[in-house]
Short mmCIF file of C-alpha atoms and ligand atoms in Angstrom, two decimals:
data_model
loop_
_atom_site.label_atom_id
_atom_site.label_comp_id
_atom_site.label_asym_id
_atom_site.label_seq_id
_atom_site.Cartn_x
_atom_site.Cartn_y
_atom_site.Cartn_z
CA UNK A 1 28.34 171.60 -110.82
CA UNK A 2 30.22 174.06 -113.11
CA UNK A 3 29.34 171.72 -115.94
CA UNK A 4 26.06 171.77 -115.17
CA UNK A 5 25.72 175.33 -115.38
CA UNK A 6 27.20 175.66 -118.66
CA UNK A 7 25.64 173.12 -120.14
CA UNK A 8 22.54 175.18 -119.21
CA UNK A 9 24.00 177.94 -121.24
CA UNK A 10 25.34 176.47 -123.86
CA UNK A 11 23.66 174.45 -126.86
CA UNK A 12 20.19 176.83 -126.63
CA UNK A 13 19.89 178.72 -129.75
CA UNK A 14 23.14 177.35 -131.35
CA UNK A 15 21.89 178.16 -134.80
CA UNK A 16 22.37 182.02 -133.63
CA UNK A 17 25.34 181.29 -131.27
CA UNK A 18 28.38 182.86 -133.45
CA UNK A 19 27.06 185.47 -135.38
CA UNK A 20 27.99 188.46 -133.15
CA UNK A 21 30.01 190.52 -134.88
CA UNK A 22 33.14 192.38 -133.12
CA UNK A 23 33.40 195.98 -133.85
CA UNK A 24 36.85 196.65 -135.67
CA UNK A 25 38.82 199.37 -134.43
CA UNK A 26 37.22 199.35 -131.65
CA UNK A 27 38.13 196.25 -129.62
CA UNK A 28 36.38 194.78 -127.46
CA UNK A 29 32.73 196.49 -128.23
CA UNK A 30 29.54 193.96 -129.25
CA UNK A 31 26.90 195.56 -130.69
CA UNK A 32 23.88 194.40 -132.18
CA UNK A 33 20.83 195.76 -134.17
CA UNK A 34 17.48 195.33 -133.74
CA UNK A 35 16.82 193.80 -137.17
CA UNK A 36 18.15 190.21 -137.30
CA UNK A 37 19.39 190.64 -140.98
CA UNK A 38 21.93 193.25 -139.77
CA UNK A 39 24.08 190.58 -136.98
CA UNK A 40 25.71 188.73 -139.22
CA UNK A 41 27.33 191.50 -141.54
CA UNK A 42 30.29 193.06 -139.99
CA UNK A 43 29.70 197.05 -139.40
CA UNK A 44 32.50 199.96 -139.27
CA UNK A 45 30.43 202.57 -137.13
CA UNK A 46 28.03 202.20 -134.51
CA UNK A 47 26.16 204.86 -133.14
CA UNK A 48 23.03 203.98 -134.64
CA UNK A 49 20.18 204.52 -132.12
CA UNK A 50 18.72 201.31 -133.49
CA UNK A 51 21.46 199.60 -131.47
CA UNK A 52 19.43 197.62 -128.93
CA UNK A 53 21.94 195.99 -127.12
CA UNK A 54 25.47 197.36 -126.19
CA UNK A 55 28.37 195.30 -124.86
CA UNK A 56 31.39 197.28 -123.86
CA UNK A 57 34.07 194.77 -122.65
CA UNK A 58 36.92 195.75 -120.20
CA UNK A 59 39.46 193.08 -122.02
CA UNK A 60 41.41 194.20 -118.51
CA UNK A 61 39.54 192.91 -116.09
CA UNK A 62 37.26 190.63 -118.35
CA UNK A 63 34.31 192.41 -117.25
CA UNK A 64 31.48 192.97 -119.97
CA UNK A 65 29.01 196.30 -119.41
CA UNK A 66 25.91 195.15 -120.88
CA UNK A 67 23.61 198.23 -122.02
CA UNK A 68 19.43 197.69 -123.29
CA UNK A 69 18.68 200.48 -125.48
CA UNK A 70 15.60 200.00 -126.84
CA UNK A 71 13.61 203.78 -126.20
CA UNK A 72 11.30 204.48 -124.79
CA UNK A 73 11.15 201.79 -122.10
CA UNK A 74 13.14 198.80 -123.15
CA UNK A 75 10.37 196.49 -123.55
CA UNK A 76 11.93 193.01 -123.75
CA UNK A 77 10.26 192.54 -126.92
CA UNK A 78 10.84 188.95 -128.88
CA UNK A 79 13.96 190.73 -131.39
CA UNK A 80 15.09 191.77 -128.16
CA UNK A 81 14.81 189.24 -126.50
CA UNK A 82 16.70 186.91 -129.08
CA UNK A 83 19.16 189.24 -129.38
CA UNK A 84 20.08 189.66 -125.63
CA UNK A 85 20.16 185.68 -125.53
CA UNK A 86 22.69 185.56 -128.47
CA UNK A 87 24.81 187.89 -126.28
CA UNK A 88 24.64 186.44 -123.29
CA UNK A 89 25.84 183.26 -125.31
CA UNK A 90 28.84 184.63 -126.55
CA UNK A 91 30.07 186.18 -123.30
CA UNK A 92 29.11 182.65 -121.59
CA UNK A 93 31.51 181.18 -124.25
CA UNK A 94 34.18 183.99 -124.21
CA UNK A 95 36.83 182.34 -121.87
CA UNK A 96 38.34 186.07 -120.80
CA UNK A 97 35.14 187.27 -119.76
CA UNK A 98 34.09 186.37 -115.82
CA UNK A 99 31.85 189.35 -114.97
CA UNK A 100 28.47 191.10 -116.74
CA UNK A 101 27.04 194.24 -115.35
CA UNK A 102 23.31 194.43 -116.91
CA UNK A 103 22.38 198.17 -116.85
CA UNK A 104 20.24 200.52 -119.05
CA UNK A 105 21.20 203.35 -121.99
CA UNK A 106 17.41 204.33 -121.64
CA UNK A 107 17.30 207.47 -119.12
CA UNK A 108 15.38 206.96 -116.28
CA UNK A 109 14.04 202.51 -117.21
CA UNK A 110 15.97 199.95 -117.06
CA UNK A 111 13.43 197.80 -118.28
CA UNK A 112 9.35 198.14 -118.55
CA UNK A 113 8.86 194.28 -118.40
CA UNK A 114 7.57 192.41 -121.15
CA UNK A 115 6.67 193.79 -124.25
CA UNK A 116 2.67 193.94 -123.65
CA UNK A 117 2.33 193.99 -127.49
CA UNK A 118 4.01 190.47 -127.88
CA UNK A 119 1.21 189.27 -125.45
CA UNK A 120 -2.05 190.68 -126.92
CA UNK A 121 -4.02 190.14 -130.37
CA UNK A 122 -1.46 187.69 -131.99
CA UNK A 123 -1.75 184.54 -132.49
CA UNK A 124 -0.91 181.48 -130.62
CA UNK A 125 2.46 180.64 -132.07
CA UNK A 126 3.42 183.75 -131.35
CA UNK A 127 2.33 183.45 -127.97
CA UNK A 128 4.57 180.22 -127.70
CA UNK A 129 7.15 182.08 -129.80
CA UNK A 130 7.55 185.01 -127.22
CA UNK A 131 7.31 182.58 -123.93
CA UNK A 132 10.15 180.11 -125.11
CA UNK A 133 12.23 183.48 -125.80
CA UNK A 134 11.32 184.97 -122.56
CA UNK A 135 12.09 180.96 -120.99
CA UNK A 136 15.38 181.19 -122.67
CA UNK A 137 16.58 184.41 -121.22
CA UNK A 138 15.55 183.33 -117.66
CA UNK A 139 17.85 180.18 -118.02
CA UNK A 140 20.44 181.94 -119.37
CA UNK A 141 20.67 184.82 -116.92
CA UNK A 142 19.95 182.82 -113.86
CA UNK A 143 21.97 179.84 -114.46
CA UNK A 144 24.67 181.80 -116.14
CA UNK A 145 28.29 180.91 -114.67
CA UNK A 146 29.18 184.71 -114.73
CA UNK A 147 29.59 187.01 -111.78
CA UNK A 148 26.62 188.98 -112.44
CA UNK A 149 25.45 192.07 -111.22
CA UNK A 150 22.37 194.61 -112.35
CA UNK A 151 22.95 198.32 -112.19
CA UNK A 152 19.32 199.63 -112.01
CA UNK A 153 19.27 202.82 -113.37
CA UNK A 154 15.42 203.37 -113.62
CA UNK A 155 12.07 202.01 -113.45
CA UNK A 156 12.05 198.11 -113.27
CA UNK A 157 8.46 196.36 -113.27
CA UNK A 158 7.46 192.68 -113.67
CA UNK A 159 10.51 191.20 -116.51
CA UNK A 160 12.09 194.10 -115.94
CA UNK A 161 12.48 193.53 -112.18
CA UNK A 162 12.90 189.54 -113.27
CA UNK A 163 16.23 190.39 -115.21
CA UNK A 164 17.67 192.32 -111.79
CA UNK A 165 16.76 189.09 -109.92
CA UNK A 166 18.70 186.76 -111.71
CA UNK A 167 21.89 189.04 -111.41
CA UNK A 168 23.94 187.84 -107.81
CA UNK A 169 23.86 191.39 -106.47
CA UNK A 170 21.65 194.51 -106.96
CA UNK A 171 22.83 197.90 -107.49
CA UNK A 172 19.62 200.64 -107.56
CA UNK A 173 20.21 204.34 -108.33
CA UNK A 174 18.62 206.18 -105.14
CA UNK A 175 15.80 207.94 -106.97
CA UNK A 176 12.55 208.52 -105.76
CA UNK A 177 10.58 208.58 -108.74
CA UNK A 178 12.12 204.84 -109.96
CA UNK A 179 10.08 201.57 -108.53
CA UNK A 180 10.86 197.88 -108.94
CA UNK A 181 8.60 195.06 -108.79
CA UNK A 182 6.90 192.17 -109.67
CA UNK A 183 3.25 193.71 -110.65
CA UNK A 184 1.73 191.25 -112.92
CA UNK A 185 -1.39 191.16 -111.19
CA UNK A 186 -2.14 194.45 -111.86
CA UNK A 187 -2.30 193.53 -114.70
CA UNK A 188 -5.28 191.09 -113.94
CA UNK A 189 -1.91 188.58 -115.73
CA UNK A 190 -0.08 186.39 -113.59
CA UNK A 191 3.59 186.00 -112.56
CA UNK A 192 4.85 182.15 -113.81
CA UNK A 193 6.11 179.60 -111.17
CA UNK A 194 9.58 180.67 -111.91
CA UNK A 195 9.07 183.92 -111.33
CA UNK A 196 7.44 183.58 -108.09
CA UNK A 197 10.38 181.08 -107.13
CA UNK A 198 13.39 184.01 -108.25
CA UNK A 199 11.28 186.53 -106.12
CA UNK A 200 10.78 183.91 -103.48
CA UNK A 201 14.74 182.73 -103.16
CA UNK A 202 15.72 186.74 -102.99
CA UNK A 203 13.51 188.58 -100.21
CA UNK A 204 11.94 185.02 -98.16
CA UNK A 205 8.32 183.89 -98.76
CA UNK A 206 6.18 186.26 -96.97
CA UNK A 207 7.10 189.32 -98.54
CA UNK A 208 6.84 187.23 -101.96
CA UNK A 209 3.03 186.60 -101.03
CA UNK A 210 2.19 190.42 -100.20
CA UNK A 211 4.44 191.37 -103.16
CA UNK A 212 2.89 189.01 -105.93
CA UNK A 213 -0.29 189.10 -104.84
CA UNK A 214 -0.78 192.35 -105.05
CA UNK A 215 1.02 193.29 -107.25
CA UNK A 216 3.31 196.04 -105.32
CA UNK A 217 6.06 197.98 -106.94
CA UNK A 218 8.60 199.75 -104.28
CA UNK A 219 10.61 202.58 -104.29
CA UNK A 220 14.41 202.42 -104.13
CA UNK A 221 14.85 202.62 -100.49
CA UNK A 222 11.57 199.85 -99.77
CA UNK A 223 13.52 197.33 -102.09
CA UNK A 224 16.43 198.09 -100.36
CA UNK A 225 14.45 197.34 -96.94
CA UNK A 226 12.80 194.12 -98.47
CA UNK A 227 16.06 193.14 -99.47
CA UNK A 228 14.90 193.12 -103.14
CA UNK A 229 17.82 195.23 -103.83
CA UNK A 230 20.98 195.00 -102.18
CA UNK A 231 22.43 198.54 -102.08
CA UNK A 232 21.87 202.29 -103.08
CA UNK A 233 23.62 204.53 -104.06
CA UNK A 234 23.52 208.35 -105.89
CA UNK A 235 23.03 207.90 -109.99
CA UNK A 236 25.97 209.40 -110.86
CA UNK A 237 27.91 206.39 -108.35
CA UNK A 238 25.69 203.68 -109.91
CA UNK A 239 29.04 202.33 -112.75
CA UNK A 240 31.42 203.08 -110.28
CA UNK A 241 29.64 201.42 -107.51
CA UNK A 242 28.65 198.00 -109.58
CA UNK A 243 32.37 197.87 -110.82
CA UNK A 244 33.77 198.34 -107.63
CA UNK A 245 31.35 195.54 -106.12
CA UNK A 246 32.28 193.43 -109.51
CA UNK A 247 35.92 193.40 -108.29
CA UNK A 248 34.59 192.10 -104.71
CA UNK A 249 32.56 188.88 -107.09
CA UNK A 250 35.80 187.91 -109.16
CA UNK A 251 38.45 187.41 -106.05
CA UNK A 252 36.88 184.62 -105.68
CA UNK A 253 37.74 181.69 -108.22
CA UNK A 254 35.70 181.62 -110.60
CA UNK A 255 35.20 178.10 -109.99
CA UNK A 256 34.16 178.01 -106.69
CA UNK A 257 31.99 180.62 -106.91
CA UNK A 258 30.16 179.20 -109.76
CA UNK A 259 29.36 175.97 -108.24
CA UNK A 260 28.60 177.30 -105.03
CA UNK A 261 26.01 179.63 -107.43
CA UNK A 262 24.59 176.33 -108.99
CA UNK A 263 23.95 174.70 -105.96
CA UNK A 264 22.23 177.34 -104.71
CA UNK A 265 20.55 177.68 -107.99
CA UNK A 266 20.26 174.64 -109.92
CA UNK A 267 17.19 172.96 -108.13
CA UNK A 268 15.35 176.41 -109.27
CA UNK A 269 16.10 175.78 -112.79
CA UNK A 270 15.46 172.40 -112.56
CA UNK A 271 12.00 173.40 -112.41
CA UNK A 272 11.32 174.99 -115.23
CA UNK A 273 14.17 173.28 -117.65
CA UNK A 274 11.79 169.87 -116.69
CA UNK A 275 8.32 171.15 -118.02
CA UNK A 276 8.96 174.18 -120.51
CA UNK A 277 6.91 172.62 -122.83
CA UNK A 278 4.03 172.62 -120.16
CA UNK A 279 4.93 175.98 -119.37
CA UNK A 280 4.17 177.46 -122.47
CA UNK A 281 1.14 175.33 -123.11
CA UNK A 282 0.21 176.70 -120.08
CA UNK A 283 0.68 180.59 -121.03
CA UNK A 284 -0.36 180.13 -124.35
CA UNK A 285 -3.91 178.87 -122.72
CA UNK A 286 -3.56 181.81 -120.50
CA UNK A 287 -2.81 184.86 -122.31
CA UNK A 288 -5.10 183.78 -125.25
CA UNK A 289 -8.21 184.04 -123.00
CA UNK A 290 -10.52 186.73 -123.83
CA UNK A 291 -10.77 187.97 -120.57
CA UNK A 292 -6.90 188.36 -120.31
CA UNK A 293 -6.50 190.07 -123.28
CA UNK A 294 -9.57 192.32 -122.43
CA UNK A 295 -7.22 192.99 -119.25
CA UNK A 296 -4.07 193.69 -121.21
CA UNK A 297 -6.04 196.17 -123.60
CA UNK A 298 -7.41 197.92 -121.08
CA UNK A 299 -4.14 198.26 -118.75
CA UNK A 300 -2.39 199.10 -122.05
CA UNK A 301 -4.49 202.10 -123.04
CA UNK A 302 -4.23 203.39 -118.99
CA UNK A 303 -0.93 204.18 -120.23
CA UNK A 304 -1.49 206.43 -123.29
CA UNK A 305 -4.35 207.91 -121.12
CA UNK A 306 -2.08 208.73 -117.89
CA UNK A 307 -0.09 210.81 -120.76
CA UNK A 308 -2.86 211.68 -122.35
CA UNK A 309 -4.04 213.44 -119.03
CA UNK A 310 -0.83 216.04 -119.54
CA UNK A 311 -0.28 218.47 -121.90
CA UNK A 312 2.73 219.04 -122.70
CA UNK A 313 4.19 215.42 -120.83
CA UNK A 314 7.35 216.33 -119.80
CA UNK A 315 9.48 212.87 -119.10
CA UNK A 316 10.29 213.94 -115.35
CA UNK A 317 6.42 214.32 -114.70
CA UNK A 318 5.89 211.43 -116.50
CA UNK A 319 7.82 209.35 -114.50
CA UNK A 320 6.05 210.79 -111.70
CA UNK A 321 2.95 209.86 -112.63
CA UNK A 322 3.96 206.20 -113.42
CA UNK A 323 5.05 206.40 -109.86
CA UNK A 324 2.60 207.89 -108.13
CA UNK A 325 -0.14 205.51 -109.45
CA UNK A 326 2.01 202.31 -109.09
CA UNK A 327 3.97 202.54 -106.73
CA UNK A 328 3.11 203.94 -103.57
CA UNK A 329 1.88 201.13 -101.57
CA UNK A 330 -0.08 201.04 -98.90
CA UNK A 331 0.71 197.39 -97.86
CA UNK A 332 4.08 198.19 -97.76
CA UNK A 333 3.49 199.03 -94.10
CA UNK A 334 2.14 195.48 -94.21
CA UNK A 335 5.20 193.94 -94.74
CA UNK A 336 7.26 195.92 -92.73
CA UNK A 337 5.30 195.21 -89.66
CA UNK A 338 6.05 191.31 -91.05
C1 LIG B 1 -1.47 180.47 -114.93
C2 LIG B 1 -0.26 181.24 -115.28
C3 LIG B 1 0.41 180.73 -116.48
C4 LIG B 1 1.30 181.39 -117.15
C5 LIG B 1 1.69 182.79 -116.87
C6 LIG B 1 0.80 183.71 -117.57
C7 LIG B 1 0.97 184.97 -117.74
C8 LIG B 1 2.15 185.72 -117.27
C9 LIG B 1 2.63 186.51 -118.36
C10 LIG B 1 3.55 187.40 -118.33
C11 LIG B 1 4.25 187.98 -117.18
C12 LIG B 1 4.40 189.42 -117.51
C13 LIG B 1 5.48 190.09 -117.30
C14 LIG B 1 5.61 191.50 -117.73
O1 LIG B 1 6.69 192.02 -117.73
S1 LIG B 1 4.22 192.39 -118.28
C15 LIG B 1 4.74 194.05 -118.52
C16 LIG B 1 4.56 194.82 -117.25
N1 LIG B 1 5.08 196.15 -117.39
C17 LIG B 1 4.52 197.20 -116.82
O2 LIG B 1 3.54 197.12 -116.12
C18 LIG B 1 5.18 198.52 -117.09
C19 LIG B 1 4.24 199.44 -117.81
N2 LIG B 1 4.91 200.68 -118.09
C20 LIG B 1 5.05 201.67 -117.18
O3 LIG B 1 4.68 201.56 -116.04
C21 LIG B 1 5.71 202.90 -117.64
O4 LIG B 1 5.70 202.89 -119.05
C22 LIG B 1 7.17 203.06 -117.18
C23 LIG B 1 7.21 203.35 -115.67
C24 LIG B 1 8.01 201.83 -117.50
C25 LIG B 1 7.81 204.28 -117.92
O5 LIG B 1 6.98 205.41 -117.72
P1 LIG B 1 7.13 206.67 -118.68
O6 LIG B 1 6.15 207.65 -118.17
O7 LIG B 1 8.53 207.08 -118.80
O8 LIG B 1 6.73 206.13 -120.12
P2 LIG B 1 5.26 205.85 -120.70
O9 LIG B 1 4.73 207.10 -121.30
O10 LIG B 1 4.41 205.17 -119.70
O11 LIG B 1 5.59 204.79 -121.84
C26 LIG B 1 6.24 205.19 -123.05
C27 LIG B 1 5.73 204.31 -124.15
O12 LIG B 1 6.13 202.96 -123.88
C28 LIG B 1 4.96 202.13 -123.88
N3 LIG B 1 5.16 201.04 -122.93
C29 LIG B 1 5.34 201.13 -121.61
N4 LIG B 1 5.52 199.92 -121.08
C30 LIG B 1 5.43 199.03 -122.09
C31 LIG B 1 5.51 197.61 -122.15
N5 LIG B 1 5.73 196.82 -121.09
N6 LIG B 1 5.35 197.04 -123.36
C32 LIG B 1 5.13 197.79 -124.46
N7 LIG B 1 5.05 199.13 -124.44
C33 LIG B 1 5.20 199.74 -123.27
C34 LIG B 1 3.84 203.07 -123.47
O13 LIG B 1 2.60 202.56 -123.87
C35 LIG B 1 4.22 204.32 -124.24
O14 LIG B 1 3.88 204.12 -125.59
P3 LIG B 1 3.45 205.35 -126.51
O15 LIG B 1 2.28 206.00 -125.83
O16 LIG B 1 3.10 204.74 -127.81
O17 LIG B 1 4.65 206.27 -126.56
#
């Protein structure tokens, strides 16, 4: 079953596979730029804010901190995505590492989701361009044979909430003002089969059908009631916390935990690793519609007019705003009386 896993890992995107570079003098640190050109030529100093993905390795303990930084909202855009799938590779590959902690150098988001700009005026093979990408970093993250855990350190709708679901354990900083969620169909978009199913195999099927369908995003402490997160705890605790859970994940060998995570896993993958070519034809035909796109437009400028409504927009109001208008839910009641 171990096999299995990796060879879901392994052999996607082996052109790119490789071409990490490792940051002399400072061993053990990954870091890649948002500009593809850049990966493959070896780099002294590396405090670029370009740098949109950070690996910091404990060569100790063989656990990798994985940090997004793409400001403002780490919008899993297609370089990002690539990117993120070429690490991921690597540390699938690295026999010394056994544990990945996904978190957030963004203040206040771990991730906004999908970059809404991949998804709207382009043309189709973009479309399948971005979904393959977005396919990729699903399989690799869900099937991946490393302990896995997300430290949510901010605001985490639709992809963004879909990377914390694939890790085995959720860590969420115990802010108000953050929500998590699968909210596609506020969007007027939909969340993909897969999607659904990683939703579905975390918090049970009837909170999946109150949460997809409409579209709910939850505060900290109603995903930790839903079970969509597993713990809480203060920001400041949130490293400490998911290292000190990592150590629980890797006293168990490595092997049995990872094919005790495939079985559990593998029959979800199986779904979309059999039709990913349907799958895209499928949200290519989708997103391409003019009614979708009208959708997308329109739920894309409600976010330059929510700032727009503030003068000056201070980020803490601004993340209350984003709040306030997605997130508190009414049906949550609904589902806790379920
Ligand atoms: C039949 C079915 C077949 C197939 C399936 C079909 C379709 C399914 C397709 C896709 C599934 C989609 C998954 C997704 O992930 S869609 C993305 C959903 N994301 C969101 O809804 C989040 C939107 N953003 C926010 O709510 C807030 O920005 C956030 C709470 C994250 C942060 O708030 P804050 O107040 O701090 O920042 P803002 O001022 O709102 O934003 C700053 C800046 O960033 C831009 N932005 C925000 N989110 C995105 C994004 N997802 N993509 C691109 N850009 C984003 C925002 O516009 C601002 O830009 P600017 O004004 O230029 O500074």
């Amino acid at each position: 079953m171990a096999a299995v896993l990796r060879k879901l890992i392994q052999g996607r995107l082996p052109a790119l596979a490789g071409v990490l570079c490792r940051r002399s003098g400072n061993e053990g640190h990954l870091f890649l730029n948002s500009s593809g050109s850049t990966l493959m030529q070896p780099r002294c100093g590396y405090s670029s804010p370009t740098e949109s993905v950070i690996v910091e390795m404990d060569k100790a303990t063989g656990v990798a901190l994985l940090k997004l930084n793409i400001p403002p909202v780490n919008s899993l855009s297609l370089p990002l995505l690539t990117e993120l799938a070429i690490v991921l590779d690597k540390l699938e590959m690295d026999k010394h590492c056994r544990g990945l902690i996904l978190t957030s150098a963004v203040p206040n988001i771990f991730s906004a989701g999908l970059n809404l700009f991949d998804m709207m005026d382009k043309p189709n093979e973009h479309y399948s361009e971005f979904w393959r990408a977005v396919q990729e970093i699903w399989i690799k993250l869900y099937g991946s044979s490393l302990a896995n855990i997300a430290a949510i350190n901010g605001s985490s709708p639709a992809g963004g909430c879909l990377l914390a679901l694939c890790s085995d354990y959720r860590i969420m900083a115990n802010n108000p003002h953050f929500t998590i969620g699968l909210n596609e169909t506020r969007l007027g978009i939909v969340a993909p089969f897969w999607f659904k199913d990683t939703l579905l195999n975390t918090v049970g099927k009837r909170t999946t059908e109150i949460s997809l369908n409409l579209g709910a995003l939850y505060s900290p402490t109603e995903a930790l009631s839903l079970h969509l997160v597993d713990r809480l705890v203060p920001e400041t605790q949130l490293l400490s916390a998911a290292t000190e859970e990592m150590g629980r994940w890797l006293q168990v060998p490595d092997h049995a935990r990872q094919i005790t995570k495939s079985m559990i896993r593998k029959s979800t993958l199986e779904g979309l690793l059999n039709q990913r070519e349907a799958d895209i034809k499928n949200f290519v035909e989708f997103i391409s519609r003019d009614s979708i796109q009208k959708s997308l437009q329109f739920y894309a400028q409600s976010l330059q007019k929510q700032k727009q409504h503030i003068h000056p927009p201070s980020s803490s109001c601004r993340q209350q705003i984003s709040s306030v208008t997605f997130a508190r839910s009414p049906w949550y009641s609904l589902i806790q009386r379920s």
